[in-house]
mmCIF file of C-alpha atoms in Angstrom:
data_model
loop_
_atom_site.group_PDB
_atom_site.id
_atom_site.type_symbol
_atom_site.label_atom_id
_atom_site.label_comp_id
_atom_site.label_asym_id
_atom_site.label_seq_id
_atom_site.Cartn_x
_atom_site.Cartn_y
_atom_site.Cartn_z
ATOM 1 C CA UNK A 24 118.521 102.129 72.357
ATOM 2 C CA UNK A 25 118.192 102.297 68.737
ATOM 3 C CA UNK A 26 115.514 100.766 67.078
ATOM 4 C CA UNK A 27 115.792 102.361 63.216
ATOM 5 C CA UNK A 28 117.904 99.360 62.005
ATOM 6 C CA UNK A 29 115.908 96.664 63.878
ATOM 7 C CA UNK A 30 113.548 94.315 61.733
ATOM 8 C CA UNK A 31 110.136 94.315 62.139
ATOM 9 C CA UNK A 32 108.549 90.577 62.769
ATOM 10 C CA UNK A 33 104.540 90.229 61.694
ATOM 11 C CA UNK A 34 104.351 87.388 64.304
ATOM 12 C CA UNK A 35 102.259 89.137 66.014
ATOM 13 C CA UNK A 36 98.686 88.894 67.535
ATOM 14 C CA UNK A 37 97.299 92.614 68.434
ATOM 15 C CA UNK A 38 94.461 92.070 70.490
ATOM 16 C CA UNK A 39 94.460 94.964 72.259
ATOM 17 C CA UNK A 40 91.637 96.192 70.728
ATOM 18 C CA UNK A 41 89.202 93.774 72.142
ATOM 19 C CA UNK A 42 89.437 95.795 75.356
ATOM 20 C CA UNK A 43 90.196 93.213 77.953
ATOM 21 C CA UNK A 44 86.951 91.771 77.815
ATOM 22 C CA UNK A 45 87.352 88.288 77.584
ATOM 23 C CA UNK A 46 85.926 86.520 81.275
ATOM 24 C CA UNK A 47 85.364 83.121 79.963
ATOM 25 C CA UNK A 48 86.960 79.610 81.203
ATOM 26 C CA UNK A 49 88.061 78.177 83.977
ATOM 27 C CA UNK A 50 88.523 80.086 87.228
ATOM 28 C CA UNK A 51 90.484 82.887 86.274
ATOM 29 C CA UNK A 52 93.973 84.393 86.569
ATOM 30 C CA UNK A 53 96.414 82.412 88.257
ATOM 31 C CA UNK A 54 94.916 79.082 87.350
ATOM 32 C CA UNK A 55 94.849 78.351 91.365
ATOM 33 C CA UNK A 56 95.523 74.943 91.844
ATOM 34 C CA UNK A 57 92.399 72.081 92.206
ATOM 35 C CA UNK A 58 93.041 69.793 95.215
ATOM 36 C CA UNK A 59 94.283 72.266 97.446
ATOM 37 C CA UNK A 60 96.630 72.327 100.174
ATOM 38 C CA UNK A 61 98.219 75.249 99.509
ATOM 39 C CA UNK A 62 99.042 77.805 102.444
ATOM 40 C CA UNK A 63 98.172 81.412 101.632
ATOM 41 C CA UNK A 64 101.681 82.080 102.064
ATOM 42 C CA UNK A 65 102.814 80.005 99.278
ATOM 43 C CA UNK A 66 99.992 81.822 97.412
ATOM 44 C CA UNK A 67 101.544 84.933 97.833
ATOM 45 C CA UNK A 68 104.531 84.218 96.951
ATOM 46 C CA UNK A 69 103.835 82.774 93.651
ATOM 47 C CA UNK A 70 101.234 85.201 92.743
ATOM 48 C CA UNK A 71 104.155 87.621 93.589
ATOM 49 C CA UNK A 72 106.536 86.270 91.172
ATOM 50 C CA UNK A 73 103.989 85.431 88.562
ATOM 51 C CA UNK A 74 102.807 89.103 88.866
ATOM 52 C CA UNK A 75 106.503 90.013 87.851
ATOM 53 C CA UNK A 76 109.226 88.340 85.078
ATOM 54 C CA UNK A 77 108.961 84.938 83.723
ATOM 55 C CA UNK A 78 107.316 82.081 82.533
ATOM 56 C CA UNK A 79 103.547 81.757 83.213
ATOM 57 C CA UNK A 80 102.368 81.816 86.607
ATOM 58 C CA UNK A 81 99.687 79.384 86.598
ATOM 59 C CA UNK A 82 102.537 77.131 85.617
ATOM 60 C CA UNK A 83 104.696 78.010 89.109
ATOM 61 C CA UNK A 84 101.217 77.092 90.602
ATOM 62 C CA UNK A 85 100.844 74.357 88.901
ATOM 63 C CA UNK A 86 104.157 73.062 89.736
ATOM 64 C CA UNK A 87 103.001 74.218 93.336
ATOM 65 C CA UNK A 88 100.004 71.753 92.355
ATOM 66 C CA UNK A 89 102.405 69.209 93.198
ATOM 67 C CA UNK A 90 102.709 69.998 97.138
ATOM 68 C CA UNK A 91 99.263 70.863 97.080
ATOM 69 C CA UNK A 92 97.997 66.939 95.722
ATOM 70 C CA UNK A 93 96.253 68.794 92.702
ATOM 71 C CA UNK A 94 95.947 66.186 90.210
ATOM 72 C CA UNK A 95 93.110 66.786 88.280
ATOM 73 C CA UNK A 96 94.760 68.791 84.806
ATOM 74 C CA UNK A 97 92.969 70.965 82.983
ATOM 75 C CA UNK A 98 92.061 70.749 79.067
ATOM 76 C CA UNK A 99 92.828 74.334 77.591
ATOM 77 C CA UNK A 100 90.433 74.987 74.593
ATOM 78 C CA UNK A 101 92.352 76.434 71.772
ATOM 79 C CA UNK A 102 92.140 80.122 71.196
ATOM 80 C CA UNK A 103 90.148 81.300 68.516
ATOM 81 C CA UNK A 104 92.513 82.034 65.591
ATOM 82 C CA UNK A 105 93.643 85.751 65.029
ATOM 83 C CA UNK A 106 95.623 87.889 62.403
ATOM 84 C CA UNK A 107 99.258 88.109 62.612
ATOM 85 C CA UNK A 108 100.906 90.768 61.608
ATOM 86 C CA UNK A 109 103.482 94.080 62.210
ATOM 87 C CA UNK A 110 101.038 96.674 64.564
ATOM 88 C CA UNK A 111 102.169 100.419 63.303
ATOM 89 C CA UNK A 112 101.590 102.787 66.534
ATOM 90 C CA UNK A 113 104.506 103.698 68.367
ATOM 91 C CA UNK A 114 104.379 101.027 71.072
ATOM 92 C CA UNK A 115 103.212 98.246 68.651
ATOM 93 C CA UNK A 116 106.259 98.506 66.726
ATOM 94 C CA UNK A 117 108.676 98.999 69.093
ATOM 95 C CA UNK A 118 107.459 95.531 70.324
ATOM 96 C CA UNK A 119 107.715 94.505 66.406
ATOM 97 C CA UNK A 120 111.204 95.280 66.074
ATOM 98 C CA UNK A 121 112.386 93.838 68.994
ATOM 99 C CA UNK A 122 110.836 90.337 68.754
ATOM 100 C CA UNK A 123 112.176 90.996 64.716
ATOM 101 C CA UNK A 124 115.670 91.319 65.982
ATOM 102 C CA UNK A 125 115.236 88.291 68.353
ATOM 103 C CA UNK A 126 113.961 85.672 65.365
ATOM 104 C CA UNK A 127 117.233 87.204 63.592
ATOM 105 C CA UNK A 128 119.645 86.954 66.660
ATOM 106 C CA UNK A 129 118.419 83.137 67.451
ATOM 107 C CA UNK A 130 117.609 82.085 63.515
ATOM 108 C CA UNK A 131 121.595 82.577 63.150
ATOM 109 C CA UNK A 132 122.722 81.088 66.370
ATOM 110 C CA UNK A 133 120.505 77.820 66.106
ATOM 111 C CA UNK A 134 121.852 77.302 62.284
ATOM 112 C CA UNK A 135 124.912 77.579 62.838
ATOM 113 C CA UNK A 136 124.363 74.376 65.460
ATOM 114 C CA UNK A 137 122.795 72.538 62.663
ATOM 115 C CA UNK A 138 119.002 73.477 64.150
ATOM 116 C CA UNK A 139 116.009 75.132 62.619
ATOM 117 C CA UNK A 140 114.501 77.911 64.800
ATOM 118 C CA UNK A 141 110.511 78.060 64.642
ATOM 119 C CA UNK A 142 109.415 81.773 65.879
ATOM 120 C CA UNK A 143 107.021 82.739 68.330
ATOM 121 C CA UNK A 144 103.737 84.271 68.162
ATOM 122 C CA UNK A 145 103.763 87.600 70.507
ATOM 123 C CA UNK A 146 100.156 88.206 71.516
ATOM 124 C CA UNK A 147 99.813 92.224 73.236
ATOM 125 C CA UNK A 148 96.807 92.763 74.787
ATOM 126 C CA UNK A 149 95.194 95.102 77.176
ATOM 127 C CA UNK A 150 93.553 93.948 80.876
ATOM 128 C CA UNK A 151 92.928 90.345 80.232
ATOM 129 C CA UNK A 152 92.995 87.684 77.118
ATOM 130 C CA UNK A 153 92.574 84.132 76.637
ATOM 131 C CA UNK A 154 95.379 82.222 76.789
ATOM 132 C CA UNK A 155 96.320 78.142 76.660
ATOM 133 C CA UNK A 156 98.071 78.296 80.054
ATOM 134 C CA UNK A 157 95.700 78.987 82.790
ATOM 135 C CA UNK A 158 92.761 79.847 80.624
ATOM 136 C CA UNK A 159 93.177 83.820 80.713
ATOM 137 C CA UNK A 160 95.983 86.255 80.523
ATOM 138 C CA UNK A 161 95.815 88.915 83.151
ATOM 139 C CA UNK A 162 97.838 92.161 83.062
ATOM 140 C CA UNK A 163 98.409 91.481 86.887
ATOM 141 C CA UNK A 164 100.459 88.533 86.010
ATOM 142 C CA UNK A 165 102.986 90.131 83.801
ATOM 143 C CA UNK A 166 104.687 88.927 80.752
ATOM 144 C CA UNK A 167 104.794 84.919 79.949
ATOM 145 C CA UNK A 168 105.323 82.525 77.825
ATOM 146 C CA UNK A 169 103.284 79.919 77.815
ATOM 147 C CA UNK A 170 104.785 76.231 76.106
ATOM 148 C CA UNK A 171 101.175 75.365 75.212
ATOM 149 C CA UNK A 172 100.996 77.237 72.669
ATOM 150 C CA UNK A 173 104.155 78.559 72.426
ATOM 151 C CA UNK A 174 103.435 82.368 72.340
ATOM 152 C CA UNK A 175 104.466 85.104 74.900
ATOM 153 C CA UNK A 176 101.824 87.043 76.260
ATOM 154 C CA UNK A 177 102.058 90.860 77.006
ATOM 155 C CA UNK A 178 99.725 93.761 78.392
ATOM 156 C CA UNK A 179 101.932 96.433 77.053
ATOM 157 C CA UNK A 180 101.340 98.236 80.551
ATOM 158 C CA UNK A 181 103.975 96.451 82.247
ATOM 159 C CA UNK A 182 106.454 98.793 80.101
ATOM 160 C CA UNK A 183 105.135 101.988 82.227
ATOM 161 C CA UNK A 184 105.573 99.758 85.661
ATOM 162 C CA UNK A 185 108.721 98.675 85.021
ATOM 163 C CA UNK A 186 109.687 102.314 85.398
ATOM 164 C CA UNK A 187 106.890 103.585 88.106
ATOM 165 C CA UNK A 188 106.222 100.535 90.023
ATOM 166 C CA UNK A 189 109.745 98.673 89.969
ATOM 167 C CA UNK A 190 112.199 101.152 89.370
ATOM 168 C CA UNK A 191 113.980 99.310 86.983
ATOM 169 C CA UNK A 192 115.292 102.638 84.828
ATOM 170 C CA UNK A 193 114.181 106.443 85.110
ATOM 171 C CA UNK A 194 110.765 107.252 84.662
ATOM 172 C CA UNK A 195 110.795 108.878 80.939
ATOM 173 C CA UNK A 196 114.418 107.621 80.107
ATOM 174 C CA UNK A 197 115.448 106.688 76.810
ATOM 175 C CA UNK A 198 116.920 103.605 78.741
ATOM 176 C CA UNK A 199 113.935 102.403 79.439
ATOM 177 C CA UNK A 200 113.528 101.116 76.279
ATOM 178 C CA UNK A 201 116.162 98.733 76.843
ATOM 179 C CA UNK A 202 114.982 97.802 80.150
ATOM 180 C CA UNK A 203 111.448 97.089 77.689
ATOM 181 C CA UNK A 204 113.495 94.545 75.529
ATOM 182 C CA UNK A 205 114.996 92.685 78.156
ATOM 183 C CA UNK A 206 111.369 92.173 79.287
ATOM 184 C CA UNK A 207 110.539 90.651 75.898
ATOM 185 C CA UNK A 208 113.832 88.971 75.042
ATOM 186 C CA UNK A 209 113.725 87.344 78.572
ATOM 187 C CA UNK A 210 110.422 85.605 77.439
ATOM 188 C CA UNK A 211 111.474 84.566 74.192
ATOM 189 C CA UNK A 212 114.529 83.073 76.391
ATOM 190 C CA UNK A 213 111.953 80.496 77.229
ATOM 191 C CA UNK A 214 110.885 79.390 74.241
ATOM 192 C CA UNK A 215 114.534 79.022 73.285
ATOM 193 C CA UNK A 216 114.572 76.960 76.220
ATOM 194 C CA UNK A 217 110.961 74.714 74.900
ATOM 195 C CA UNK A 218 112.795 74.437 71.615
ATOM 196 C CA UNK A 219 115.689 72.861 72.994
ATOM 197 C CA UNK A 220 114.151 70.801 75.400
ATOM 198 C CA UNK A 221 115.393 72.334 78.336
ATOM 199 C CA UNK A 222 111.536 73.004 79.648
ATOM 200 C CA UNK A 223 110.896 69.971 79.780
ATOM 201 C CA UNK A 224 113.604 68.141 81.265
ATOM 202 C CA UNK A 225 113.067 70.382 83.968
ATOM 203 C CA UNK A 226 109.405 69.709 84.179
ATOM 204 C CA UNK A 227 110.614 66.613 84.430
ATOM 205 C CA UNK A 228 113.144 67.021 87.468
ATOM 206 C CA UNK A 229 110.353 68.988 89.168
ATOM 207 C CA UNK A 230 108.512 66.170 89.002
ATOM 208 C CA UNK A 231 110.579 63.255 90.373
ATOM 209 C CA UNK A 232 111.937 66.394 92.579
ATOM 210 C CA UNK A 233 108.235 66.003 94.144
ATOM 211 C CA UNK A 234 107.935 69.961 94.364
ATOM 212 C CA UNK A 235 109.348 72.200 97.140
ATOM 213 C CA UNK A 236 112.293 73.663 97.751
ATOM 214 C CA UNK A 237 113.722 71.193 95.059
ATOM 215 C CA UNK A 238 111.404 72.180 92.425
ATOM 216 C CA UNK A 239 111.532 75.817 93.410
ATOM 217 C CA UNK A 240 115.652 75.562 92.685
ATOM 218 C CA UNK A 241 115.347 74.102 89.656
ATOM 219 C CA UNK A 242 112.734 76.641 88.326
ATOM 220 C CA UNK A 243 115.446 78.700 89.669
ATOM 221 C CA UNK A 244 117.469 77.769 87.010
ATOM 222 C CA UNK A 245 115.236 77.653 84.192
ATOM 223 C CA UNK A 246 114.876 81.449 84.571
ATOM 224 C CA UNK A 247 118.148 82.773 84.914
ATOM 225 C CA UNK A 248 118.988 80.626 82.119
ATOM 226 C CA UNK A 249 116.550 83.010 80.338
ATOM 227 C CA UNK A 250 118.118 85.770 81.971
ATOM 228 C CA UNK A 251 121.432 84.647 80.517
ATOM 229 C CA UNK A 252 119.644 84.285 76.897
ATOM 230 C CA UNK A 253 118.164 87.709 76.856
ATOM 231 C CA UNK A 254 121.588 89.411 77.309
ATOM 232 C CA UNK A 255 123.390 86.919 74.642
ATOM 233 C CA UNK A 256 120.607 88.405 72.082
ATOM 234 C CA UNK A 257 121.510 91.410 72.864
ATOM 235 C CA UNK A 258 125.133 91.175 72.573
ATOM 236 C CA UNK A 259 124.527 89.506 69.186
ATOM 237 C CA UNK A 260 122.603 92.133 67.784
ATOM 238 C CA UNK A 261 124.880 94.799 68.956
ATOM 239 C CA UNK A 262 127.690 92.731 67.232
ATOM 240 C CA UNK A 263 125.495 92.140 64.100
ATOM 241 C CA UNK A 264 125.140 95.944 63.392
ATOM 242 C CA UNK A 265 128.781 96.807 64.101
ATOM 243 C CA UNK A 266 130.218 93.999 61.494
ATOM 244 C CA UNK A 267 127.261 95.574 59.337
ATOM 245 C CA UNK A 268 129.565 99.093 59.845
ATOM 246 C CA UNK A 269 125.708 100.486 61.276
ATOM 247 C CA UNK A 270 125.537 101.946 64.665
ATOM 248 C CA UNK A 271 125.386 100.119 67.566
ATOM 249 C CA UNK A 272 121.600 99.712 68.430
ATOM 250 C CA UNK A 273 123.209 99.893 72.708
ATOM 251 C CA UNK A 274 123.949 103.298 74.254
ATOM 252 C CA UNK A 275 124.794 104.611 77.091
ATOM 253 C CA UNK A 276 122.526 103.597 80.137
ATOM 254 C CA UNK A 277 121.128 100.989 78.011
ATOM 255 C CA UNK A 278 122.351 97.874 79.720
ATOM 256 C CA UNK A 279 122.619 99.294 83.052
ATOM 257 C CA UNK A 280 118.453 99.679 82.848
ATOM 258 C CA UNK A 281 118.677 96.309 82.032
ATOM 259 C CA UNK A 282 120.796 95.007 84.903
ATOM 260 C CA UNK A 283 118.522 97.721 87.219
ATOM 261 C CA UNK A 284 115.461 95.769 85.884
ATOM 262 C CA UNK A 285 116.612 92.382 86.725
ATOM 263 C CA UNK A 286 117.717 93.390 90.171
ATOM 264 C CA UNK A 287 114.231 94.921 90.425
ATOM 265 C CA UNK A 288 112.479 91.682 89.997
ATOM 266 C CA UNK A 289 114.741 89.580 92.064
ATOM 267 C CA UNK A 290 113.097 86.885 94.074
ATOM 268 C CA UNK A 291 114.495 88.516 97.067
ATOM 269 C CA UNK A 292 113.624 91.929 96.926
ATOM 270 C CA UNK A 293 110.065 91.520 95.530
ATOM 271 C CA UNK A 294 109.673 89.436 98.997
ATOM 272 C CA UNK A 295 111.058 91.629 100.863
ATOM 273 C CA UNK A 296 108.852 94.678 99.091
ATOM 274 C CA UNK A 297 105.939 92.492 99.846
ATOM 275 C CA UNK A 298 106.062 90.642 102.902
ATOM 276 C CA UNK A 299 109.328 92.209 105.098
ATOM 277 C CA UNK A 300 110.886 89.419 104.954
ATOM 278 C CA UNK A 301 112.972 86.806 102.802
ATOM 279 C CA UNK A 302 112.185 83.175 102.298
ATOM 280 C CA UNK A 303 114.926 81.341 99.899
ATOM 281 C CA UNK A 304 113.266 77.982 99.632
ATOM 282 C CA UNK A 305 110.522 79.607 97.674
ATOM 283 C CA UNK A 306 112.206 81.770 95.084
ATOM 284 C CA UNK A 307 111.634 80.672 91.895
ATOM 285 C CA UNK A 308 113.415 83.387 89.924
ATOM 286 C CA UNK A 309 116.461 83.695 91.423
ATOM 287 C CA UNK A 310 118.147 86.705 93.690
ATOM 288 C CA UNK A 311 118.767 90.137 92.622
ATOM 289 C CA UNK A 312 122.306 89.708 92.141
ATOM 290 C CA UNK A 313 121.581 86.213 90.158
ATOM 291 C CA UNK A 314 119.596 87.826 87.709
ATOM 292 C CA UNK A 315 122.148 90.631 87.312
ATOM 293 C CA UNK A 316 125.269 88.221 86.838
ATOM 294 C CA UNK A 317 123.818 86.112 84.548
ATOM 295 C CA UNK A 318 122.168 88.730 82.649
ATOM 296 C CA UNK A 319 125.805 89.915 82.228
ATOM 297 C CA UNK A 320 127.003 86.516 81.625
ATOM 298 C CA UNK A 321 125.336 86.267 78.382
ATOM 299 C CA UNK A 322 125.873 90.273 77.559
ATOM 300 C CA UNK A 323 129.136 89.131 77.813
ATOM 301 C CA UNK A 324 130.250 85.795 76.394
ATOM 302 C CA UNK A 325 126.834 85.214 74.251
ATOM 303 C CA UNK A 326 126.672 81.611 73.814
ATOM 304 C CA UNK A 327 124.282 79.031 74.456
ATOM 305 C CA UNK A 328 126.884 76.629 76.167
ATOM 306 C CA UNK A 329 127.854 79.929 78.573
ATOM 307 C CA UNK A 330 124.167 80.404 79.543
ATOM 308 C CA UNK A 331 123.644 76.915 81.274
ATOM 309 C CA UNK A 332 122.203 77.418 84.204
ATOM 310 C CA UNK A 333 122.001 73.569 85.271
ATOM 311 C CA UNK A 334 125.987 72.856 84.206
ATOM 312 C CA UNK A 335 126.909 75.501 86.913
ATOM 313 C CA UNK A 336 127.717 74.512 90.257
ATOM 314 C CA UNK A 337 127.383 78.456 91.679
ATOM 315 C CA UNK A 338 124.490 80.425 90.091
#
């Protein structure tokens, strides 16, 4: 992957310096839900998925909240108001220059629909950090994006685990890289998604869905639709720099880390990593093969209108 021709984007909250201190506000990581009900199983499950790809767990539990007869909400207290800006170590602006090329890719494609595209904050952070979905970020909870606030959260450890832990490209690859953006561009795929509307129309069908199964296939959607996004961005940048007569920022291996991630963090083999066994009713990400096709799907044809997940009678 080449980065050299990739903006850099000062949308960015660098907190990694505070050292994963933070412990305050309500009851902790995964935002359990209040009411109860839940079986440990379900529990596991979520925690599982949250721990990997997507949008914020505490929000799969709190759509879980549902089954559970958790209806007491919670009040986030807003953050306390940081700098923005580009970081300059080696990590920090790798991250910079990816979520750079993503407010190009999606600034283009939304004006050329008649739309205005508002940018994300990208908050890295190290061990924990307070965050308006769930109270606090955890670096056992992966990346997420979190429509409260509308900023993506990221321990920049998860890079090093996406190698080691889920074998999504080869430990000290150049690929890996790639398999890095598709982490971030894969968030940012949801707030494409809260900008549009799309989040919450499906909050929505959760809802009158009354949770299980029902709500678990709909969240199904929702993230392979971001799946779908995060290769159309790429696929537009790659084209960008071509009609620009620059090199390609894709090479060789690139987007087969990227498929090899999203297989990684399939619904069905994290389950089957973790508990032996496979339970479709509860995925909430989508299979391996899912992730990989539509992934592709938007690497491919790199439109909105090709990405929708909920138009699409096979996923």
């Amino acid at each position: 992957m080449r980065l050299d021709d990739l903006p850099e984007s000062g949308n960015i909250e660098d907190r990694r310096a505070e050292g994963g201190g933070f412990g305050g506000g309500g009851g902790g990581g995964f935002g359990l839900p209040m009411g109860g009900g839940l079986g440990i199983g379900t529990i596991v499950v979520l925690g599982l998925v949250g721990w990997a790809l997507g949008i914020d767990p505490s929000l799969l539990l709190g759509g879980a909240e549902i089954l559970g007869g958790g209806n007491q909400p919670r009040v986030e207290q807003p953050s306390r108001p940081r700098p923005t800006g580009a970081p300059q170590d080696d990590t920090g602006r790798f991250v910079s220059r990816v979520l750079g090329s993503t407010e190009v890719v999606w600034k283009d494609i939304f004006a050329k629909s008649g739309q205005s595209y508002r940018a994300p904050t990208l908050v890295i952070y190290r061990g924990t950090t307070e965050a308006r979905c769930g109270g606090v970020a955890r670096s056992s909870m992966g990346p997420f994006y979190c429509p409260n606030d509308q900023k993506v959260y990221l321990d920049t450890s998860f890079f090093d685990q996406i190698a080691s832990r889920f074998g999504g490209c080869d430990v000290g690859s150049k690929s890996c890289q790639f398999a890095q953006a598709y982490v971030i561009a894969h968030e940012i795929g949801h707030h494409v998604q809260q900008l549009l509307g799309i989040l919450n129309k499906a909050h929505q069908a959760q809802q009158a869905a009354g949770g299980g199964a029902e709500a678990n296939r709909i969240q199904v959607r929702v993230e392979l639709e971001a799946d779908c996004f995060a290769g159309a961005w790429a696929k537009h940048e790659n084209d960008l720099l071509l009609s620009q007569r620059k090199p390609a920022f894709i090479e060789e291996g690139d987007v087969d880390a990227a498929l090899r991630t999203a297989a990684a963090i399939g619904d069905d083999t994290l389950q089957r990593r973790a508990q032996g066994r496979v339970v479709p009713d509860s995925f909430t990400h989508g299979t391996s093969e899912q992730r990989k096709r539509w992934f592709d799907t938007g690497f491919r044809q790199g439109t909105v209108a090709s990405c929708n997940t909920f138009g699409a009678t096979q996923l």
